[in-house]
Short mmCIF file of C-alpha atoms and ligand atoms in Angstrom, two decimals:
data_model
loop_
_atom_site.label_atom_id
_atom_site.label_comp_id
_atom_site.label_asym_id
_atom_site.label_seq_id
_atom_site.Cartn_x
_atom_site.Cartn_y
_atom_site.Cartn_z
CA UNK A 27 -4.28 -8.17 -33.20
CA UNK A 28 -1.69 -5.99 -31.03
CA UNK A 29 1.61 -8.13 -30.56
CA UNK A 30 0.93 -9.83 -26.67
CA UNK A 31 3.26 -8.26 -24.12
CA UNK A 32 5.49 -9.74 -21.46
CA UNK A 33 5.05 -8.47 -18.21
CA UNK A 34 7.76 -9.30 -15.35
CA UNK A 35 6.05 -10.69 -12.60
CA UNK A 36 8.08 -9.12 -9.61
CA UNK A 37 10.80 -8.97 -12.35
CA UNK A 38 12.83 -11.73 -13.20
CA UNK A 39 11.84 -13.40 -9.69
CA UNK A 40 12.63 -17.04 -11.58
CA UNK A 41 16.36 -15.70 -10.99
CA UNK A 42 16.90 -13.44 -8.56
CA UNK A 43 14.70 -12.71 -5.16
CA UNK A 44 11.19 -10.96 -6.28
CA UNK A 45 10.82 -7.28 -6.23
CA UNK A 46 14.66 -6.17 -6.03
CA UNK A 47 16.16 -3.71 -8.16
CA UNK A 48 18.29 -6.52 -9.06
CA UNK A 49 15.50 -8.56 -10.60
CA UNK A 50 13.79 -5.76 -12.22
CA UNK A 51 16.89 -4.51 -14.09
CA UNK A 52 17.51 -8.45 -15.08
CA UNK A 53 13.77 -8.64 -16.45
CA UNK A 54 14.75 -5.18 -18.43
CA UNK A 55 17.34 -6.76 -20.36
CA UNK A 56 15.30 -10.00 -21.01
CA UNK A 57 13.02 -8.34 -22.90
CA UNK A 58 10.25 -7.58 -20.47
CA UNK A 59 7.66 -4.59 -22.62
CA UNK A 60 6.91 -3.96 -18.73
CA UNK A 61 8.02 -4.71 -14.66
CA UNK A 62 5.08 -4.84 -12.36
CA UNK A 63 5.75 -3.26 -9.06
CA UNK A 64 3.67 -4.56 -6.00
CA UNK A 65 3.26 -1.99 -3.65
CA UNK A 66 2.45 -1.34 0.20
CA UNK A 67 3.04 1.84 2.52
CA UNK A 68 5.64 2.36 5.53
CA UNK A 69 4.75 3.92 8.67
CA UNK A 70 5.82 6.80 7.29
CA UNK A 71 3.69 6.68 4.03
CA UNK A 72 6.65 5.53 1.80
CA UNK A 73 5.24 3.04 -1.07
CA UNK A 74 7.72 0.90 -1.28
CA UNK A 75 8.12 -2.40 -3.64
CA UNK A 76 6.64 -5.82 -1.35
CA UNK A 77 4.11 -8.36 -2.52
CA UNK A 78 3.31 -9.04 1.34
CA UNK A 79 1.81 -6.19 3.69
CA UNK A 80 4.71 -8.91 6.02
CA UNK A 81 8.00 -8.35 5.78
CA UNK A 82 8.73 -11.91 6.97
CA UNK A 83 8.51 -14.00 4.04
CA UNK A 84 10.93 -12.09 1.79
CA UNK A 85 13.46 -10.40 4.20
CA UNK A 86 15.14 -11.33 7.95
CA UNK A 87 13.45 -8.69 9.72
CA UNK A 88 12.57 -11.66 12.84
CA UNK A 89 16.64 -11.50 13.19
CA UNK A 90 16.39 -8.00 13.08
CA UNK A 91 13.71 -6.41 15.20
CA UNK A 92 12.64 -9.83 17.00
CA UNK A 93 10.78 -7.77 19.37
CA UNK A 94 8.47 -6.31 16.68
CA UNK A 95 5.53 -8.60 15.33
CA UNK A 96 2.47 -8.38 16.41
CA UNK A 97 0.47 -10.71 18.17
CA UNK A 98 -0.01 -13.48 14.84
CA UNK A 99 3.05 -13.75 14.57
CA UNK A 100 3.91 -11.47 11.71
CA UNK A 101 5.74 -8.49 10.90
CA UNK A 102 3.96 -6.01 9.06
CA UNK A 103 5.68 -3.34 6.82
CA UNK A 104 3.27 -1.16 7.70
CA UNK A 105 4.76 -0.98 11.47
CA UNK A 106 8.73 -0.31 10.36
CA UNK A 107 9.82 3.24 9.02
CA UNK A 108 12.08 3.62 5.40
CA UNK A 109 14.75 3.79 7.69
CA UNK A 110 14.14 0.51 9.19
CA UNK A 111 13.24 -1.05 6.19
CA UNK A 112 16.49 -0.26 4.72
CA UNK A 113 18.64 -2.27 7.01
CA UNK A 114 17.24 -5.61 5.82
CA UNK A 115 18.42 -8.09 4.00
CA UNK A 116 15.76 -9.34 1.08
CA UNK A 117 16.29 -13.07 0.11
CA UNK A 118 14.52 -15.89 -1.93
CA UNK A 119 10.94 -16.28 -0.97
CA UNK A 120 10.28 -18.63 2.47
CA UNK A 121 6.86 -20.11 3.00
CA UNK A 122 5.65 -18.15 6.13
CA UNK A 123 3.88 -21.98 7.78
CA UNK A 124 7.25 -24.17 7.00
CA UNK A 125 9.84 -22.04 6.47
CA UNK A 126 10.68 -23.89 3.36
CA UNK A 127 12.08 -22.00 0.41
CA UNK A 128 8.92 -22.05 -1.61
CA UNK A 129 11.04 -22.27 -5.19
CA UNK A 130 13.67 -24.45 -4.36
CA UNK A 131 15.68 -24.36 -7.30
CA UNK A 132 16.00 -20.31 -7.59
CA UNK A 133 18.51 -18.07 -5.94
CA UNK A 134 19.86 -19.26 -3.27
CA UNK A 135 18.39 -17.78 0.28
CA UNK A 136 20.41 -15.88 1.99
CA UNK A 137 22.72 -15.57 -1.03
CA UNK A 138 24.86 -11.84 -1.67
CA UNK A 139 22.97 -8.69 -0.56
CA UNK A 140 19.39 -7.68 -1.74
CA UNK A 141 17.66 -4.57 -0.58
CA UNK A 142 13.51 -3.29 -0.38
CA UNK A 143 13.28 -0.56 -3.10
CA UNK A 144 11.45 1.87 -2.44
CA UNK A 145 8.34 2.62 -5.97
CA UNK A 146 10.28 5.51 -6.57
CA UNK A 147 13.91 4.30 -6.43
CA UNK A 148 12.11 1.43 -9.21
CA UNK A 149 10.53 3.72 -11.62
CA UNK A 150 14.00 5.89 -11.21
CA UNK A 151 15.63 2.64 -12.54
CA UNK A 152 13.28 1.86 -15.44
CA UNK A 153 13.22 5.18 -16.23
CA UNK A 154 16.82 5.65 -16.26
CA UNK A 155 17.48 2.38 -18.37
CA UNK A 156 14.75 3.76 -20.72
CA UNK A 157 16.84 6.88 -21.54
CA UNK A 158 20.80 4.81 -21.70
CA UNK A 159 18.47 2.10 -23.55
CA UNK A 160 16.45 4.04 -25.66
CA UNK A 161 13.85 1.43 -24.87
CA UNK A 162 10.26 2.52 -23.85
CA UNK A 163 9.49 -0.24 -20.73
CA UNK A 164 6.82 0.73 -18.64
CA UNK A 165 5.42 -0.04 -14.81
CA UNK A 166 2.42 -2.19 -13.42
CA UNK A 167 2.17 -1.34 -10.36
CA UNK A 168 -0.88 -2.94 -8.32
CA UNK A 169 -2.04 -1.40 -4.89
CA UNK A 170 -1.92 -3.52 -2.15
CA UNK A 171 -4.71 -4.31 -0.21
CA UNK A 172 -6.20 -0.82 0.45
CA UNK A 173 -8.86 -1.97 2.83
CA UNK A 174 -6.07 -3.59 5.02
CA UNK A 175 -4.52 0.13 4.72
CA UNK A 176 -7.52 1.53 5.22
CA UNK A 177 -7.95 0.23 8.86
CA UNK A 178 -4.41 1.47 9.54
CA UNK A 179 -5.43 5.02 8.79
CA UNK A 180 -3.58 4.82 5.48
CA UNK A 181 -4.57 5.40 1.71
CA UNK A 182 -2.36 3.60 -0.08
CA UNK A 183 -4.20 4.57 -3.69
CA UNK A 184 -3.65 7.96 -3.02
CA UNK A 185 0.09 7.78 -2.17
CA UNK A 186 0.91 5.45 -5.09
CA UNK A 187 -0.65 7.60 -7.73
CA UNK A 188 0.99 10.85 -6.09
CA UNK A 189 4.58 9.29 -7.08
CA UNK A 190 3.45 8.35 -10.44
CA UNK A 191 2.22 11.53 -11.13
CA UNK A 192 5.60 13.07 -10.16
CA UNK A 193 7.46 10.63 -12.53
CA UNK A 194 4.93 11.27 -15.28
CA UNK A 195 2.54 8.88 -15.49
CA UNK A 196 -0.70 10.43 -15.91
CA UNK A 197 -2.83 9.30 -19.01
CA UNK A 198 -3.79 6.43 -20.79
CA UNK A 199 -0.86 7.18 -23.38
CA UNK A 200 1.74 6.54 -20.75
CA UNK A 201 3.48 3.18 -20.46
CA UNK A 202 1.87 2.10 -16.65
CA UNK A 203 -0.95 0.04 -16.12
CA UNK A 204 -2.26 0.27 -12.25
CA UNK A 205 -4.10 -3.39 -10.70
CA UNK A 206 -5.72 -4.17 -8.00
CA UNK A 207 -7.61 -6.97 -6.77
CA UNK A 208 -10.64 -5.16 -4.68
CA UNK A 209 -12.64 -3.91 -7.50
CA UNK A 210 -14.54 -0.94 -5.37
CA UNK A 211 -10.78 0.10 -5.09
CA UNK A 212 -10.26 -0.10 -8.74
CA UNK A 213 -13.43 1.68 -9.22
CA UNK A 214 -12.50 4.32 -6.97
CA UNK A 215 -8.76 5.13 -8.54
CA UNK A 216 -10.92 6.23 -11.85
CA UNK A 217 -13.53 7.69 -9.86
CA UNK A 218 -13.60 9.49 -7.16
CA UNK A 219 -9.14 10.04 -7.33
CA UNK A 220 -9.92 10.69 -11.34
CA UNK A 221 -6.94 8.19 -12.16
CA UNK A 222 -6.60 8.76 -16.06
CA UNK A 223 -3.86 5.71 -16.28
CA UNK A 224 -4.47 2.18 -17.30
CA UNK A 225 -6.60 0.19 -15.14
CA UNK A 226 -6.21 -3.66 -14.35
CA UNK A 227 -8.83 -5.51 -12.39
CA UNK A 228 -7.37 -8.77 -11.24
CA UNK A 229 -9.70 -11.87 -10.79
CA UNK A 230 -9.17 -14.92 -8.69
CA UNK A 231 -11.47 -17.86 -8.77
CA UNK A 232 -12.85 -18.15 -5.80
CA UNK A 233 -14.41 -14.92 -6.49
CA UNK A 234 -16.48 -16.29 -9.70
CA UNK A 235 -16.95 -19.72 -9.18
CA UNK A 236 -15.63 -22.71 -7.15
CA UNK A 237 -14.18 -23.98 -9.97
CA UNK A 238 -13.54 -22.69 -13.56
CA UNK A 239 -15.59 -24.74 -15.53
CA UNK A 240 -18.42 -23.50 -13.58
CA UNK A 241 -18.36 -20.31 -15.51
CA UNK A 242 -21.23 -19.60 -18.03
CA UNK A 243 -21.26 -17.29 -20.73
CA UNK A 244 -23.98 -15.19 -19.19
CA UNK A 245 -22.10 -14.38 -15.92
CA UNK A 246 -19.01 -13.76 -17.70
CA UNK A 247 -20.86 -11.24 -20.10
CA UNK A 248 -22.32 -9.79 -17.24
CA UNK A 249 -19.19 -9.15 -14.82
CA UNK A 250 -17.02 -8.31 -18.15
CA UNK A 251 -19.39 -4.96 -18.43
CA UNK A 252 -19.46 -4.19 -15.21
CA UNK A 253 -15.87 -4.20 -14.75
CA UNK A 254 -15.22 -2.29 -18.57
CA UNK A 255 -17.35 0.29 -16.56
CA UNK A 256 -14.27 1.56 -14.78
CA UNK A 257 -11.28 -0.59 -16.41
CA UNK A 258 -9.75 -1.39 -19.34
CA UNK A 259 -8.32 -4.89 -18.94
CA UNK A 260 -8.56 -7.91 -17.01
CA UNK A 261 -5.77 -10.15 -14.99
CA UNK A 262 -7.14 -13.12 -14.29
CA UNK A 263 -5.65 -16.20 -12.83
CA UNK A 264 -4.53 -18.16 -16.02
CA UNK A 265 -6.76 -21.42 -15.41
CA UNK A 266 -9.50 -18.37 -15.73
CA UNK A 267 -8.98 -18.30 -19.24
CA UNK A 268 -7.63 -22.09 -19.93
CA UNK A 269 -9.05 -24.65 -17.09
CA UNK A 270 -7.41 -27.86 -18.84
CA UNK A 271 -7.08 -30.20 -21.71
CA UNK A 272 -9.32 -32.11 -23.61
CA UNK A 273 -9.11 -35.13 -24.64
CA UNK A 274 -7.41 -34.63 -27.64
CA UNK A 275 -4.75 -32.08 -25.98
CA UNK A 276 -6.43 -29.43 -27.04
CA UNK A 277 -6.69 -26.27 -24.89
CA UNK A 278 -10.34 -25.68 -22.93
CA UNK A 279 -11.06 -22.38 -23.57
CA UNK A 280 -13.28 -20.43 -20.79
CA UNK A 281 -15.68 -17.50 -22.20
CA UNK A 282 -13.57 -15.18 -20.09
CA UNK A 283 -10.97 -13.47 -23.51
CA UNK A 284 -14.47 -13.27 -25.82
CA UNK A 285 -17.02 -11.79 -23.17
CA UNK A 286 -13.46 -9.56 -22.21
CA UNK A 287 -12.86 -8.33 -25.46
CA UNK A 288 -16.21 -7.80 -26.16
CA UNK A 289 -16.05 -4.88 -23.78
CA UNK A 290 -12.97 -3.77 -24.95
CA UNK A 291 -11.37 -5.15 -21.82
CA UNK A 292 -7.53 -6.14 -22.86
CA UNK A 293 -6.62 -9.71 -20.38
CA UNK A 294 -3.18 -10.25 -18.77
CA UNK A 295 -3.46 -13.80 -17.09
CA UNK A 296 -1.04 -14.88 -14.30
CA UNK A 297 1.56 -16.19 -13.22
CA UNK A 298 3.40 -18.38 -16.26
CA UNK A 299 6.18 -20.31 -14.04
CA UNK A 300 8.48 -22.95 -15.72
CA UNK A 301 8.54 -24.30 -12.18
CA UNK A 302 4.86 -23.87 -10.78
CA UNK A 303 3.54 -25.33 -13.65
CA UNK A 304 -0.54 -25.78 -13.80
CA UNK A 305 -0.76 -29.78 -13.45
CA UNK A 306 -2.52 -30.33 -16.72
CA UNK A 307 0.73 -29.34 -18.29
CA UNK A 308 4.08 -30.20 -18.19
CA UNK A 309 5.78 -28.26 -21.15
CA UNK A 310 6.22 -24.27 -20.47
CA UNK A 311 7.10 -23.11 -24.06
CA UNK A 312 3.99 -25.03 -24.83
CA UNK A 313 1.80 -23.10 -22.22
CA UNK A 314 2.66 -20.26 -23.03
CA UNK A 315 2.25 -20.56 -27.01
CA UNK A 316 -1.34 -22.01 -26.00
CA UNK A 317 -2.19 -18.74 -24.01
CA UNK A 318 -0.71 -16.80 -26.90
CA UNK A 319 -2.39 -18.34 -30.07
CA UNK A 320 -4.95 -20.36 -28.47
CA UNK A 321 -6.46 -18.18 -25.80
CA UNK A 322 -5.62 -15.20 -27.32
CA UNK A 323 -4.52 -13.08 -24.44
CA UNK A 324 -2.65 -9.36 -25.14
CA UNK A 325 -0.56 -10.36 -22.52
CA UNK A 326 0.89 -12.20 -19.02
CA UNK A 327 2.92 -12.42 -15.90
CA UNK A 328 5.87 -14.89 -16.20
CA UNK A 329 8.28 -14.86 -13.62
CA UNK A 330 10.69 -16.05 -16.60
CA UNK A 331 10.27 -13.19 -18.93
CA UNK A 332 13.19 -14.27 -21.17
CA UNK A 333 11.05 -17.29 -22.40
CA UNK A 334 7.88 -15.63 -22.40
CA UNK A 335 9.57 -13.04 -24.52
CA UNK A 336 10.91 -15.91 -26.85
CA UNK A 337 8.26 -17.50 -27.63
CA UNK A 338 6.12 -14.44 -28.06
CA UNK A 339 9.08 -13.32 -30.77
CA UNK A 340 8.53 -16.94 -32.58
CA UNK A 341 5.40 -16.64 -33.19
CA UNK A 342 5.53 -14.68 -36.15
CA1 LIG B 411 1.07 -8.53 -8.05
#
């Protein structure tokens, strides 16, 4: 089996605020094989690097351009230019209801100065410590709710896989996978927009079942070859592929990696947090170890991609 790779969930966001240049070049030198890139559009078509289509969780665009949300409450990217975008100040994630810090023992808020990159600006960077490096670290960028951009008269697929094509990425070979979340999206990017690069459906469980241990082998089978119809991997939410303990300690294994790599479908569960822990278990090296060996995944998201690239590298 293919060594398992790390992939930097919004970069090293366990240390610095998610999705700055900042955090991807940290997850670069921690070992990360590749950075994922969220991305949604600007009113002026710009993908730019934001887990949120709302620029209020991550950045203080409310101090900025108070007079600018719309009627919920919330600002959306989609309704500031580059140009706007640019003046703000990014910080440590705030819960949107509270306006708690959500991970109270990262970065500071508020702390030193953090900007919005723009997709291209990021791949410039990985691509730029790839040559100085000599390293070959690749992208995962996942489209952001296209039907939301669909409504605003937007195609988000479209403009994402324009700027990968101008950096390069263009087949299979190339180090980018592209996820999404709405599958007749994911469908689409191979095609009807004849996307030739990686493709990543994610899975939540709400989706599937109310609960994990709901799944059966037959569904799973099932949904695993209709998705291998367009993709060629799976990121599932990681109690998709391990809902517990048993009584013994031992890992429960879902059907999900078999009926998966049955179809040739690679998975990439998320997220592996050291401080968001899944409540069955209280011990991260020992998570992850148990999603490497145990569960057999070819890869996951950690927002602490130094350990997740240390324990991968002790396993032997
Ligand atoms: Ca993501």
């Amino acid at each position: 089996m293919a060594r398992p790779i790390v992939i930097a969930h919004r970069g090293a966001s366990g240390y610095l605020p998610e999705h700055t240049l900042e955090a991807k070049a940290l997850a670069y030198a921690m070992g990360a094989d590749f950075l994922e890139q969220d991305c949604v559009l600007t009113a002026d078509d710009v993908p730019i690097v934001l887990h949120d289509i709302f620029l209020d969780t991550v950045t203080n665009v409310a101090a900025m351009f108070a007079d600018r949300k719309r009627e919920d409450g919330r600002y959306y990217a989609i309704d500031f230019t580059l140009d706007e975008i640019k003046l703000l100040h990014v910080t440590e994630r705030i819960d949107h209801e509270t306006g708690e810090v959500v991970f109270p023992g990262r970065f500071p808020a508020g702390k030193s100065r953090f900007e919005v990159p723009t997709l291209t600006e990021e791949i410039e960077l990985v691509q730029g410590l790839n040559r100085s490096t000599g390293k070959s670290v690749g992208i995962y960028p996942e489209i952001k709710q296209p039907a939301f951009h669909r409504e605003q008269g937007k195609d988000i697929s479209r403009k994402v896989l324009e700027v990968l094509t101008q950096y390069g990425f263009r087949s299979r070979e190339d180090a980018c996978f592209v996820q999404c979340f709405d599958a007749a999206e994911t469908r689409r990017l191979r095609q009807d927009l004849d996307c030739q690069l990686r493709l990543v459906q994610l899975i939540y469980e709400t989706e599937w079942a109310e609960t994990p241990s709901e799944f059966n082998a037959a569904r799973t089978g099932e949904a695993m070859r209709k998705i291998a119809e367009y993709a060629d991997g799976l990121g599932p939410l990681l109690t998709l592929v391990v809902s517990g303990l048993d009584s013994n300690g031992q890992p429960v294994r879902t059907p999900l990696v078999e009926a998966a790599h049955q179809q040739g479908l690679v998975v990439h569960p998320w997220t592996f947090r050291a401080d968001g822990m899944p409540e069955w278990c209280d011990d991260f090296d020992a998570l992850l170890r148990m999603f490497y060996v145990d569960a057999e995944v070819d890869g996951l998201f950690s927002d602490f991609p130094d350990r997740a690239a240390r324990v991968r590298d002790c396993l032997g």
